[in-house]
C-alpha positions in Angstrom: 72.0 19.7 -56.6 71.4 16.0 -56.9 68.8 15.4 -59.6 66.1 12.8 -58.9 65.0 10.6 -61.7 61.5 11.6 -63.0 60.0 8.2 -63.5 56.9 9.0 -65.5 58.2 12.0 -67.5 55.9 12.2 -70.6 57.7 11.6 -73.9 56.1 14.7 -75.3 57.1 16.9 -72.3 57.6 20.5 -73.3 58.4 23.2 -70.7 57.0 25.9 -73.0 53.5 24.4 -72.5 53.4 26.1 -69.0 52.7 29.8 -68.3 54.1 29.6 -64.8 55.5 27.2 -62.2 52.2 26.8 -60.5 50.6 25.5 -63.6 53.5 23.1 -64.0 53.1 21.9 -60.3 49.3 21.4 -60.9 49.9 19.4 -64.1 52.6 17.2 -62.6 51.9 16.9 -58.9 54.3 14.0 -58.4 57.2 15.4 -60.5 60.4 14.6 -58.7 61.9 18.0 -59.7 59.4 20.1 -57.9 61.5 20.5 -54.8 64.5 21.7 -56.8 62.3 24.2 -58.6 61.0 25.5 -55.3 64.6 26.2 -54.2 65.1 28.3 -57.3 61.8 30.1 -56.6 62.9 30.9 -53.0 66.4 31.9 -54.0 65.7 33.6 -57.4 69.1 35.3 -57.4 70.9 31.9 -58.0 73.3 32.3 -61.0 74.8 28.8 -61.2 73.2 25.5 -60.7 75.6 22.5 -60.5 73.5 19.4 -61.3 74.6 15.8 -60.4 72.6 13.0 -62.0 72.6 9.2 -61.3 74.4 6.9 -63.6 71.3 4.8 -64.3 68.7 7.5 -64.6 68.7 11.2 -63.9 72.0 11.9 -65.6 70.2 11.4 -69.0 67.5 13.8 -67.9 69.7 16.8 -67.1 69.0 18.4 -70.6 65.2 18.2 -69.9 65.7 19.6 -66.5 67.8 22.4 -67.9 65.1 23.3 -70.4 62.6 23.5 -67.6 64.8 25.7 -65.5 65.6 28.0 -68.4 61.9 28.4 -69.1 61.2 29.9 -65.6 64.7 31.0 -64.6 66.4 32.2 -67.8 69.4 33.7 -66.0 70.5 30.5 -64.3 73.5 28.8 -65.8 73.3 25.0 -65.5 76.6 23.1 -65.0 76.1 19.4 -65.4 78.5 17.0 -63.6 80.8 15.3 -66.1 79.2 11.9 -65.7 76.4 10.1 -63.8 77.3 8.7 -60.5 76.2 5.8 -58.3 73.7 7.5 -56.0 74.2 4.8 -53.4 78.0 5.2 -53.2 78.8 7.8 -50.4 82.3 8.3 -51.5 81.3 9.1 -55.1 78.7 11.5 -53.9 81.2 13.4 -51.7 83.7 13.5 -54.6 81.0 14.9 -56.9 80.3 17.6 -54.3 84.0 18.4 -54.1 84.1 18.8 -57.9 81.0 21.0 -57.7 82.6 23.3 -55.1 85.8 23.4 -57.2 83.9 24.5 -60.3 81.7 27.0 -58.5 84.7 28.6 -56.8 86.2 29.1 -60.2 83.2 31.3 -60.8 84.4 33.4 -57.9 81.8 32.1 -55.5 82.6 31.7 -51.8 81.6 28.7 -49.7 78.8 30.7 -48.0 77.3 31.6 -51.4 76.8 27.9 -52.3 73.8 25.9 -51.2 74.0 22.1 -51.2 70.6 20.7 -52.0 69.9 17.5 -50.0 66.4 17.0 -51.2 66.9 15.1 -54.4 68.2 11.6 -55.0 68.2 9.2 -52.1 69.2 9.3 -48.4 72.9 8.9 -49.3 72.8 12.3 -51.1 71.2 13.9 -48.0 74.0 12.4 -45.8 76.7 13.4 -48.3 75.4 17.0 -48.5 75.0 17.4 -44.8 78.4 15.9 -44.2 80.1 18.1 -46.8 78.4 21.2 -45.3 80.0 20.6 -41.9 83.0 22.8 -42.9 82.8 26.4 -41.7 80.6 28.7 -43.8 78.8 26.0 -45.8 75.1 25.5 -45.9 72.7 22.8 -47.0 69.1 23.3 -48.1 66.2 20.9 -47.8 62.6 21.2 -49.1 60.0 19.7 -46.8 57.9 17.1 -48.7 55.0 17.9 -46.4 54.9 21.7 -46.3 57.0 22.5 -49.4 58.9 24.9 -47.1 62.6 25.6 -48.1 64.9 25.2 -45.1 68.5 26.2 -45.0 70.8 24.6 -42.4 74.1 25.8 -41.0 75.6 22.9 -39.1 78.9 23.5 -37.2 80.7 20.8 -35.4 81.7 22.2 -32.0 84.8 20.9 -30.3 84.0 18.5 -27.4 80.4 18.4 -28.0 
């Protein structure tokens, strides 16, 4: 999951102030983490969440994101990428996804049990996630900014076509 930077995150932000996710969404209607939380709502059996942050922003917010996730999804284990990356560098995004898959497979997950979130970050993350999911049995997920619907895609490159 690529974590978007929450521009106007309040200094006094405390996830414990919210009874449920709906109250959080209503209090922060423009929070850039809403879509990632909607994925966790839809797939509430997620055990591990590998989070990749940007070098100049969201990497420093991973701890806050983890607190929020733990409030509503206490069984999810957050794995933060070892450093922030340049979200506009396609190669670094793909390398981060490779590292995420390597770590998640060490947890005995198979490719088809890992979703690549292409909602957060910038267009480069969407491209990297979609590209990386082209291998057999890999999926990417996107949350519509209009309908808030969570959509999972299984894209397979067919020979000759």
